[in-house]
Structure formats: structure tokens, C-alpha cells
PDB file of C-alpha atoms and ligand atoms in Angstrom:
ATOM      1  CA  MET A   1     140.545 -15.468 161.381  1.00  0.00           C
ATOM      2  CA  ARG A   2     139.157 -15.504 165.945  1.00  0.00           C
ATOM      3  CA  PRO A   3     137.377 -13.232 166.533  1.00  0.00           C
ATOM      4  CA  SER A   4     139.353 -10.622 169.036  1.00  0.00           C
ATOM      5  CA  THR A   5     136.282  -8.171 170.127  1.00  0.00           C
ATOM      6  CA  ILE A   6     133.415 -10.741 171.761  1.00  0.00           C
ATOM      7  CA  ALA A   7     130.675  -8.932 172.757  1.00  0.00           C
ATOM      8  CA  ILE A   8     127.870 -10.454 175.058  1.00  0.00           C
ATOM      9  CA  ASP A   9     124.335  -8.690 176.157  1.00  0.00           C
ATOM     10  CA  GLY A  10     121.748  -9.905 178.045  1.00  0.00           C
ATOM     11  CA  PRO A  11     118.990  -9.430 181.046  1.00  0.00           C
ATOM     12  CA  ALA A  12     120.946 -10.724 184.500  1.00  0.00           C
ATOM     13  CA  ALA A  13     121.311 -14.062 185.423  1.00  0.00           C
ATOM     14  CA  SER A  14     121.318 -14.835 181.931  1.00  0.00           C
ATOM     15  CA  GLY A  15     124.861 -16.594 181.832  1.00  0.00           C
ATOM     16  CA  LYS A  16     126.457 -14.027 180.439  1.00  0.00           C
ATOM     17  CA  SER A  17     129.343 -13.652 182.901  1.00  0.00           C
ATOM     18  CA  THR A  18     129.577 -17.585 184.045  1.00  0.00           C
ATOM     19  CA  ILE A  19     129.705 -18.112 179.700  1.00  0.00           C
ATOM     20  CA  GLY A  20     131.141 -14.681 179.636  1.00  0.00           C
ATOM     21  CA  GLU A  21     134.675 -16.402 182.079  1.00  0.00           C
ATOM     22  CA  LEU A  22     134.448 -19.939 180.848  1.00  0.00           C
ATOM     23  CA  LEU A  23     134.769 -18.598 177.542  1.00  0.00           C
ATOM     24  CA  ALA A  24     137.795 -15.946 177.941  1.00  0.00           C
ATOM     25  CA  ARG A  25     139.451 -18.275 180.265  1.00  0.00           C
ATOM     26  CA  ARG A  26     139.801 -20.709 177.271  1.00  0.00           C
ATOM     27  CA  LEU A  27     140.770 -18.124 174.778  1.00  0.00           C
ATOM     28  CA  GLY A  28     143.105 -16.422 176.317  1.00  0.00           C
ATOM     29  CA  TYR A  29     141.353 -13.885 176.709  1.00  0.00           C
ATOM     30  CA  LEU A  30     140.609 -10.898 179.308  1.00  0.00           C
ATOM     31  CA  TYR A  31     137.101 -10.869 180.514  1.00  0.00           C
ATOM     32  CA  PHE A  32     135.675  -7.699 181.755  1.00  0.00           C
ATOM     33  CA  ASP A  33     132.562  -7.257 183.161  1.00  0.00           C
ATOM     34  CA  THR A  34     131.844  -4.270 181.943  1.00  0.00           C
ATOM     35  CA  GLY A  35     127.763  -4.236 184.978  1.00  0.00           C
ATOM     36  CA  VAL A  36     130.322  -4.152 188.096  1.00  0.00           C
ATOM     37  CA  MET A  37     130.911   0.046 187.091  1.00  0.00           C
ATOM     38  CA  TYR A  38     127.539   0.082 187.168  1.00  0.00           C
ATOM     39  CA  ARG A  39     127.315  -1.279 191.089  1.00  0.00           C
ATOM     40  CA  ALA A  40     130.651   0.283 192.028  1.00  0.00           C
ATOM     41  CA  VAL A  41     129.061   3.835 191.769  1.00  0.00           C
ATOM     42  CA  THR A  42     125.399   2.800 193.405  1.00  0.00           C
ATOM     43  CA  TRP A  43     127.122   1.092 196.530  1.00  0.00           C
ATOM     44  CA  VAL A  44     129.686   4.125 196.486  1.00  0.00           C
ATOM     45  CA  ALA A  45     126.772   6.738 196.465  1.00  0.00           C
ATOM     46  CA  LEU A  46     124.629   4.545 198.771  1.00  0.00           C
ATOM     47  CA  LYS A  47     127.383   4.675 201.591  1.00  0.00           C
ATOM     48  CA  ARG A  48     128.096   7.569 200.770  1.00  0.00           C
ATOM     49  CA  GLU A  49     124.229   8.457 201.384  1.00  0.00           C
ATOM     50  CA  ILE A  50     123.501  10.179 198.338  1.00  0.00           C
ATOM     51  CA  PRO A  51     119.765   9.311 197.011  1.00  0.00           C
ATOM     52  CA  PRO A  52     119.671   7.190 194.431  1.00  0.00           C
ATOM     53  CA  GLU A  53     117.496   8.968 193.189  1.00  0.00           C
ATOM     54  CA  ASN A  54     119.492  13.007 193.107  1.00  0.00           C
ATOM     55  CA  GLU A  55     120.656  12.009 189.680  1.00  0.00           C
ATOM     56  CA  GLU A  56     123.379  14.881 189.800  1.00  0.00           C
ATOM     57  CA  ALA A  57     124.265  13.661 191.957  1.00  0.00           C
ATOM     58  CA  VAL A  58     125.258  10.637 191.369  1.00  0.00           C
ATOM     59  CA  THR A  59     126.200  11.700 187.876  1.00  0.00           C
ATOM     60  CA  ALA A  60     128.990  13.526 189.378  1.00  0.00           C
ATOM     61  CA  LEU A  61     130.290  10.911 191.676  1.00  0.00           C
ATOM     62  CA  ALA A  62     130.699   8.670 189.052  1.00  0.00           C
ATOM     63  CA  ALA A  63     133.007  11.359 186.974  1.00  0.00           C
ATOM     64  CA  THR A  64     134.946  11.116 189.938  1.00  0.00           C
ATOM     65  CA  LEU A  65     134.989   7.942 190.849  1.00  0.00           C
ATOM     66  CA  HIS A  66     137.926   5.004 190.621  1.00  0.00           C
ATOM     67  CA  ILE A  67     137.473   2.311 189.474  1.00  0.00           C
ATOM     68  CA  ASP A  68     139.652  -0.798 188.766  1.00  0.00           C
ATOM     69  CA  VAL A  69     138.776  -4.037 187.643  1.00  0.00           C
ATOM     70  CA  LEU A  70     141.746  -7.034 189.110  1.00  0.00           C
ATOM     71  CA  PRO A  71     142.878 -10.333 188.557  1.00  0.00           C
ATOM     72  CA  PRO A  72     141.382 -11.378 192.441  1.00  0.00           C
ATOM     73  CA  THR A  73     143.379 -10.446 195.525  1.00  0.00           C
ATOM     74  CA  VAL A  74     142.392 -12.781 197.384  1.00  0.00           C
ATOM     75  CA  GLU A  75     141.235 -16.872 197.393  1.00  0.00           C
ATOM     76  CA  ASP A  76     137.974 -15.842 198.324  1.00  0.00           C
ATOM     77  CA  GLY A  77     135.833 -17.676 195.139  1.00  0.00           C
ATOM     78  CA  ARG A  78     135.787 -14.152 193.014  1.00  0.00           C
ATOM     79  CA  GLN A  79     136.807 -13.595 189.855  1.00  0.00           C
ATOM     80  CA  TYR A  80     137.957 -10.916 189.884  1.00  0.00           C
ATOM     81  CA  THR A  81     139.327  -7.556 192.284  1.00  0.00           C
ATOM     82  CA  VAL A  82     136.792  -4.859 192.457  1.00  0.00           C
ATOM     83  CA  MET A  83     138.565  -1.157 193.292  1.00  0.00           C
ATOM     84  CA  ALA A  84     136.309   1.976 194.628  1.00  0.00           C
ATOM     85  CA  ASP A  85     138.543   4.721 194.748  1.00  0.00           C
ATOM     86  CA  GLY A  86     140.897   2.361 196.693  1.00  0.00           C
ATOM     87  CA  GLU A  87     138.752   0.883 198.294  1.00  0.00           C
ATOM     88  CA  ASP A  88     138.201  -3.004 197.477  1.00  0.00           C
ATOM     89  CA  VAL A  89     134.494  -3.653 197.161  1.00  0.00           C
ATOM     90  CA  THR A  90     133.905  -6.454 194.760  1.00  0.00           C
ATOM     91  CA  TRP A  91     131.567  -8.637 196.717  1.00  0.00           C
ATOM     92  CA  SER A  92     128.923  -5.016 199.095  1.00  0.00           C
ATOM     93  CA  ILE A  93     128.129  -5.036 195.236  1.00  0.00           C
ATOM     94  CA  ARG A  94     126.480  -7.706 194.949  1.00  0.00           C
ATOM     95  CA  ARG A  95     124.243  -6.736 198.354  1.00  0.00           C
ATOM     96  CA  PRO A  96     120.275  -6.503 198.141  1.00  0.00           C
ATOM     97  CA  ASP A  97     120.085  -2.433 198.540  1.00  0.00           C
ATOM     98  CA  VAL A  98     123.107  -2.669 195.131  1.00  0.00           C
ATOM     99  CA  ASP A  99     120.671  -4.781 193.537  1.00  0.00           C
ATOM    100  CA  ALA A 100     117.397  -2.956 194.330  1.00  0.00           C
ATOM    101  CA  ASN A 101     118.573   0.765 193.071  1.00  0.00           C
ATOM    102  CA  VAL A 102     121.135  -0.622 190.412  1.00  0.00           C
ATOM    103  CA  SER A 103     118.803   0.256 186.983  1.00  0.00           C
ATOM    104  CA  LEU A 104     117.947   3.072 188.465  1.00  0.00           C
ATOM    105  CA  VAL A 105     121.381   4.614 188.494  1.00  0.00           C
ATOM    106  CA  SER A 106     121.832   2.533 185.314  1.00  0.00           C
ATOM    107  CA  THR A 107     119.632   4.476 183.436  1.00  0.00           C
ATOM    108  CA  TYR A 108     121.826   9.233 184.096  1.00  0.00           C
ATOM    109  CA  ARG A 109     123.283   9.183 180.225  1.00  0.00           C
ATOM    110  CA  GLY A 110     126.713  11.368 182.144  1.00  0.00           C
ATOM    111  CA  VAL A 111     126.725   7.649 184.818  1.00  0.00           C
ATOM    112  CA  ARG A 112     126.409   5.888 181.171  1.00  0.00           C
ATOM    113  CA  THR A 113     128.601   8.097 179.685  1.00  0.00           C
ATOM    114  CA  GLU A 114     132.293   7.757 181.570  1.00  0.00           C
ATOM    115  CA  MET A 115     131.098   4.206 182.091  1.00  0.00           C
ATOM    116  CA  VAL A 116     130.935   3.484 177.989  1.00  0.00           C
ATOM    117  CA  ARG A 117     134.132   6.263 177.541  1.00  0.00           C
ATOM    118  CA  GLN A 118     136.477   3.344 180.029  1.00  0.00           C
ATOM    119  CA  GLN A 119     135.758   0.625 178.579  1.00  0.00           C
ATOM    120  CA  ARG A 120     136.572   1.034 175.392  1.00  0.00           C
ATOM    121  CA  ARG A 121     139.835   1.819 177.099  1.00  0.00           C
ATOM    122  CA  VAL A 122     139.877  -0.926 178.467  1.00  0.00           C
ATOM    123  CA  ALA A 123     138.509  -2.856 174.550  1.00  0.00           C
ATOM    124  CA  ALA A 124     140.980  -0.572 172.827  1.00  0.00           C
ATOM    125  CA  ASN A 125     143.570  -3.913 172.714  1.00  0.00           C
ATOM    126  CA  GLY A 126     141.247  -6.690 171.678  1.00  0.00           C
ATOM    127  CA  ARG A 127     141.687 -10.532 172.690  1.00  0.00           C
ATOM    128  CA  ILE A 128     138.581  -9.611 175.197  1.00  0.00           C
ATOM    129  CA  VAL A 129     135.372 -10.454 176.286  1.00  0.00           C
ATOM    130  CA  MET A 130     132.682  -7.852 177.439  1.00  0.00           C
ATOM    131  CA  VAL A 131     129.551  -8.866 179.336  1.00  0.00           C
ATOM    132  CA  GLY A 132     126.565  -6.318 180.157  1.00  0.00           C
ATOM    133  CA  ARG A 133     124.051  -4.610 178.269  1.00  0.00           C
ATOM    134  CA  ASP A 134     124.573  -2.480 175.638  1.00  0.00           C
ATOM    135  CA  ILE A 135     128.437  -3.928 174.463  1.00  0.00           C
ATOM    136  CA  GLY A 136     126.876  -4.785 170.761  1.00  0.00           C
ATOM    137  CA  THR A 137     124.404  -2.029 170.881  1.00  0.00           C
ATOM    138  CA  VAL A 138     126.758   0.730 171.899  1.00  0.00           C
ATOM    139  CA  VAL A 139     130.328  -0.376 173.002  1.00  0.00           C
ATOM    140  CA  LEU A 140     131.899  -1.981 170.729  1.00  0.00           C
ATOM    141  CA  PRO A 141     129.153  -1.923 167.878  1.00  0.00           C
ATOM    142  CA  ASP A 142     132.636  -3.356 165.095  1.00  0.00           C
ATOM    143  CA  ALA A 143     132.681  -6.438 167.981  1.00  0.00           C
ATOM    144  CA  ASP A 144     134.073  -9.004 165.703  1.00  0.00           C
ATOM    145  CA  LEU A 145     130.976 -11.905 167.595  1.00  0.00           C
ATOM    146  CA  LYS A 146     128.276 -10.617 168.884  1.00  0.00           C
ATOM    147  CA  VAL A 147     126.515 -13.252 171.520  1.00  0.00           C
ATOM    148  CA  TYR A 148     122.621 -12.291 173.365  1.00  0.00           C
ATOM    149  CA  LEU A 149     122.009 -14.246 175.966  1.00  0.00           C
ATOM    150  CA  ASP A 150     118.905 -15.007 177.289  1.00  0.00           C
ATOM    151  CA  ALA A 151     116.772 -16.814 179.799  1.00  0.00           C
ATOM    152  CA  THR A 152     113.342 -17.692 180.629  1.00  0.00           C
ATOM    153  CA  VAL A 153     112.566 -15.089 184.105  1.00  0.00           C
ATOM    154  CA  GLU A 154     111.301 -18.233 186.303  1.00  0.00           C
ATOM    155  CA  GLU A 155     115.060 -19.909 185.150  1.00  0.00           C
ATOM    156  CA  ARG A 156     116.518 -16.637 186.013  1.00  0.00           C
ATOM    157  CA  ALA A 157     115.389 -15.882 189.288  1.00  0.00           C
ATOM    158  CA  TRP A 158     116.393 -19.178 190.317  1.00  0.00           C
ATOM    159  CA  ARG A 159     119.638 -19.105 189.498  1.00  0.00           C
ATOM    160  CA  ARG A 160     120.051 -15.573 191.550  1.00  0.00           C
ATOM    161  CA  CYS A 161     118.108 -17.658 193.879  1.00  0.00           C
ATOM    162  CA  ARG A 162     120.899 -20.466 194.561  1.00  0.00           C
ATOM    163  CA  GLU A 163     123.978 -18.472 193.870  1.00  0.00           C
ATOM    164  CA  MET A 164     122.875 -16.122 197.222  1.00  0.00           C
ATOM    165  CA  GLN A 165     122.423 -19.480 198.923  1.00  0.00           C
ATOM    166  CA  ALA A 166     125.669 -20.638 197.794  1.00  0.00           C
ATOM    167  CA  ARG A 167     127.041 -17.818 199.813  1.00  0.00           C
ATOM    168  CA  GLY A 168     125.058 -18.310 202.650  1.00  0.00           C
ATOM    169  CA  GLU A 169     122.921 -15.545 202.106  1.00  0.00           C
ATOM    170  CA  PRO A 170     119.260 -15.176 203.176  1.00  0.00           C
ATOM    171  CA  ALA A 171     116.735 -15.765 199.621  1.00  0.00           C
ATOM    172  CA  ASP A 172     113.890 -15.897 198.753  1.00  0.00           C
ATOM    173  CA  TYR A 173     112.462 -16.925 194.997  1.00  0.00           C
ATOM    174  CA  GLU A 174     108.778 -14.967 194.640  1.00  0.00           C
ATOM    175  CA  GLU A 175     111.242 -11.670 196.015  1.00  0.00           C
ATOM    176  CA  ILE A 176     114.708 -11.948 193.098  1.00  0.00           C
ATOM    177  CA  LEU A 177     111.470 -13.248 190.616  1.00  0.00           C
ATOM    178  CA  ALA A 178     109.522  -9.707 191.205  1.00  0.00           C
ATOM    179  CA  MET A 179     113.073  -7.831 191.576  1.00  0.00           C
ATOM    180  CA  MET A 180     114.296  -9.693 188.333  1.00  0.00           C
ATOM    181  CA  ARG A 181     111.214  -8.651 186.272  1.00  0.00           C
ATOM    182  CA  ARG A 182     111.512  -4.679 187.614  1.00  0.00           C
ATOM    183  CA  ARG A 183     114.861  -4.327 186.634  1.00  0.00           C
ATOM    184  CA  ASP A 184     113.756  -5.899 183.305  1.00  0.00           C
ATOM    185  CA  GLU A 185     112.232  -3.079 182.621  1.00  0.00           C
ATOM    186  CA  ILE A 186     113.560  -0.724 183.516  1.00  0.00           C
ATOM    187  CA  ASP A 187     116.981  -2.117 181.985  1.00  0.00           C
ATOM    188  CA  SER A 188     114.430  -3.196 178.877  1.00  0.00           C
ATOM    189  CA  HIS A 189     112.556   0.531 178.088  1.00  0.00           C
ATOM    190  CA  ARG A 190     115.609   3.197 179.432  1.00  0.00           C
ATOM    191  CA  ALA A 191     115.504   5.502 177.296  1.00  0.00           C
ATOM    192  CA  ILE A 192     119.554   5.275 176.557  1.00  0.00           C
ATOM    193  CA  SER A 193     120.819   2.591 175.732  1.00  0.00           C
ATOM    194  CA  PRO A 194     117.910  -0.017 176.537  1.00  0.00           C
ATOM    195  CA  LEU A 195     118.385  -2.952 176.795  1.00  0.00           C
ATOM    196  CA  ARG A 196     117.744  -5.109 173.127  1.00  0.00           C
ATOM    197  CA  VAL A 197     119.395  -7.869 171.166  1.00  0.00           C
ATOM    198  CA  PRO A 198     121.967  -5.733 168.665  1.00  0.00           C
ATOM    199  CA  GLU A 199     122.210  -5.597 165.016  1.00  0.00           C
ATOM    200  CA  GLY A 200     123.913  -9.773 164.419  1.00  0.00           C
ATOM    201  CA  ALA A 201     123.462 -11.012 167.515  1.00  0.00           C
ATOM    202  CA  VAL A 202     123.494 -14.934 168.056  1.00  0.00           C
ATOM    203  CA  VAL A 203     120.978 -15.174 170.544  1.00  0.00           C
ATOM    204  CA  VAL A 204     121.335 -18.178 172.636  1.00  0.00           C
ATOM    205  CA  ASP A 205     118.687 -18.864 174.423  1.00  0.00           C
ATOM    206  CA  THR A 206     120.082 -20.751 178.383  1.00  0.00           C
ATOM    207  CA  THR A 207     116.835 -21.832 179.607  1.00  0.00           C
ATOM    208  CA  GLU A 208     117.294 -25.311 178.667  1.00  0.00           C
ATOM    209  CA  LEU A 209     121.327 -25.405 178.856  1.00  0.00           C
ATOM    210  CA  THR A 210     124.252 -26.857 180.844  1.00  0.00           C
ATOM    211  CA  ILE A 211     126.474 -24.925 181.238  1.00  0.00           C
ATOM    212  CA  GLU A 212     128.774 -26.514 179.475  1.00  0.00           C
ATOM    213  CA  GLU A 213     126.047 -26.344 176.597  1.00  0.00           C
ATOM    214  CA  ALA A 214     125.767 -22.945 176.662  1.00  0.00           C
ATOM    215  CA  LEU A 215     129.190 -22.614 176.458  1.00  0.00           C
ATOM    216  CA  ASP A 216     130.085 -25.337 173.497  1.00  0.00           C
ATOM    217  CA  ARG A 217     127.373 -23.171 171.468  1.00  0.00           C
ATOM    218  CA  VAL A 218     129.397 -20.289 172.111  1.00  0.00           C
ATOM    219  CA  LEU A 219     132.817 -21.945 171.600  1.00  0.00           C
ATOM    220  CA  SER A 220     130.812 -23.377 168.285  1.00  0.00           C
ATOM    221  CA  LEU A 221     130.155 -19.400 167.417  1.00  0.00           C
ATOM    222  CA  VAL A 222     133.754 -18.690 167.281  1.00  0.00           C
ATOM    223  CA  GLU A 223     134.856 -21.380 165.711  1.00  0.00           C
ATOM    224  CA  GLU A 224     132.864 -21.054 162.640  1.00  0.00           C
ATOM    225  CA  ARG A 225     133.738 -17.266 162.731  1.00  0.00           C
ATOM    226  CA  GLU A 226     137.403 -18.488 162.289  1.00  0.00           C
ATOM    227  CA  CYS A 227     136.549 -20.763 159.478  1.00  0.00           C
ATOM    228  CA  ARG A 228     135.295 -17.347 157.361  1.00  0.00           C
ATOM    229  CA  PRO A 229     137.269 -15.879 154.795  1.00  0.00           C
ATOM    230  CA  ALA A 230     137.689 -12.419 156.029  1.00  0.00           C
TER     231      ALA A 230
HETATM  232  O1  LIG B   1     125.098  -7.439 184.832  1.00  0.00           O
HETATM  233  P1  LIG B   1     125.211  -6.931 186.190  1.00  0.00           P
HETATM  234  O2  LIG B   1     123.403  -7.539 186.628  1.00  0.00           O
HETATM  235  O3  LIG B   1     126.252  -6.527 187.324  1.00  0.00           O
HETATM  236  O4  LIG B   1     124.782  -5.624 185.865  1.00  0.00           O
HETATM  237  C1  LIG B   1     124.027  -4.616 186.752  1.00  0.00           C
HETATM  238  C2  LIG B   1     123.170  -3.654 185.867  1.00  0.00           C
HETATM  239  O5  LIG B   1     124.150  -2.077 185.721  1.00  0.00           O
HETATM  240  C3  LIG B   1     122.053  -4.159 185.367  1.00  0.00           C
HETATM  241  O6  LIG B   1     120.808  -3.099 185.389  1.00  0.00           O
HETATM  242  C4  LIG B   1     121.986  -2.747 184.296  1.00  0.00           C
HETATM  243  C5  LIG B   1     122.912  -1.877 184.613  1.00  0.00           C
HETATM  244  N1  LIG B   1     124.675  -1.982 182.837  1.00  0.00           N
HETATM  245  C6  LIG B   1     124.501  -1.848 181.849  1.00  0.00           C
HETATM  246  O7  LIG B   1     123.406  -0.606 181.929  1.00  0.00           O
HETATM  247  N2  LIG B   1     124.719  -1.493 180.724  1.00  0.00           N
HETATM  248  C7  LIG B   1     126.179  -2.461 181.109  1.00  0.00           C
HETATM  249  N3  LIG B   1     127.238  -2.711 180.207  1.00  0.00           N
HETATM  250  C8  LIG B   1     126.667  -3.142 182.210  1.00  0.00           C
HETATM  251  C9  LIG B   1     125.724  -2.905 183.129  1.00  0.00           C
END
């Protein structure tokens, strides 16, 4: 049987969203990037001048904020459209001030509980590629296939730098590298659902791989599972 729920975890810029989207398209599955939910909460908090350090206020916001992830509504290179309380926040959630605060916001227990609840609901019908930090460990521990994508922090900083330049945004490699290290530290050491390799996951190091090569590796894992007797 072809795996129906596929969990992809890994650190920032390890290739999760690129590979996840291509894989989902190839299989005709839904692609769901769970990071956008934490980003949407962070962006709306900043916009409403709720300090990201205020756990209580940010948690209250997460409990009431209506986040929707839809197929692209505008052809501007986006993978999907993210709506927060009716506002298109697809590009705002990629801003540097969101990058700088999202890891803190995602450490909050109440925020995570709410996001995980919504993510499980989306995954309930199967045929999904779900991408994040805790998908194989917490959100979908029984996923049919679990992949952990990794790459060196230097390579990941270069990727983020090139992405920003491609969008015409100013990008300083050293600054991005420092921020990437800070985010890795928070994501991997937080008390609740820290980033780690899920039990039963296959680790794919993408440092030296092209996008096509990484996709081929993951596709071959899908095929391998398909051929296994149930
Ligand atoms: O994948 P990303 O860079 O868009 O994720 C943004 C942040 O959200 C990341 O620093 C950690 C958090 N996150 C999380 O804690 N759990 C997830 N499943 C996805 C993202």
C-alpha cells in the first residue's frame, strides 16, 4: 500500500517545503506546511502590538485566531495562500520580524496545543504530506512514512539568503547564519515537542543534494513502502 500520511520534519531551510510540495504534487496529495500556522500567530501578534514575550496574550490570540491554508489565490510564486482572520498574510509571515520571533512563540504550550489540534483535523482524511518540526514525533506519530530532512547550518543559511535575494529583499549571510543558529537552538531545546529525529524516521541529508536528488530519495522511500507486504 502506498503511504497515505507522510510526515516530513527537519530544521529551518533543510528543504522540507520544497521537497514536501513537489512530493505532494507528484503523488496527488495535499501539501500542508505547519510552520505557516506558527508564523501567522506571530505576525498577527506583532501587528496587534502584542509582545511575543507575553505568553498569556499570545496563547489567547492563538485560541481565537482563524487560520486557513488555501490553494494559491494569486499567481505570484506562492505555494498556497494563508489567511488569518480573513486577511491574506501569505507574504507577511515571511518577514524578518516574524523569523526573529516565531521560534519563541512556538515554544508556548497553549499555542502548540491549538495548532496540533487543527493539524490533526486536516490530516484526518489521509493523502497528505505534512511538513514541520514535530509531525513524526507528536502530530502524526503513526504516519505511514516519516522523513527527517537535514543539512548543515551553513548550507541552510545560504539557501535562505538566496531565497530572500530572489524575492528582492536585502539579505546578509552572516546575519542569517546567526539567526539560523539561534532558531535551531530554540527549536531543538524547547521543553515541549523539541525538534528531533522521530522514531522510525529515515534521515536524508540534503547538504550535497540537488532538489531533484533529494526528491528522488524521498520518492524511493515511498516506493519502498509501497512494495512492502502489509
Ligand atoms: O518551517 P518554518 O521555518 O516556517 O517554521 C517556523 C517556526 O515554527 C519554527 O521556528 C518552529 C515552529 N514550528 C514548530 O514548532 N512546529 C512545527 N510543526 C512547524 C513549525
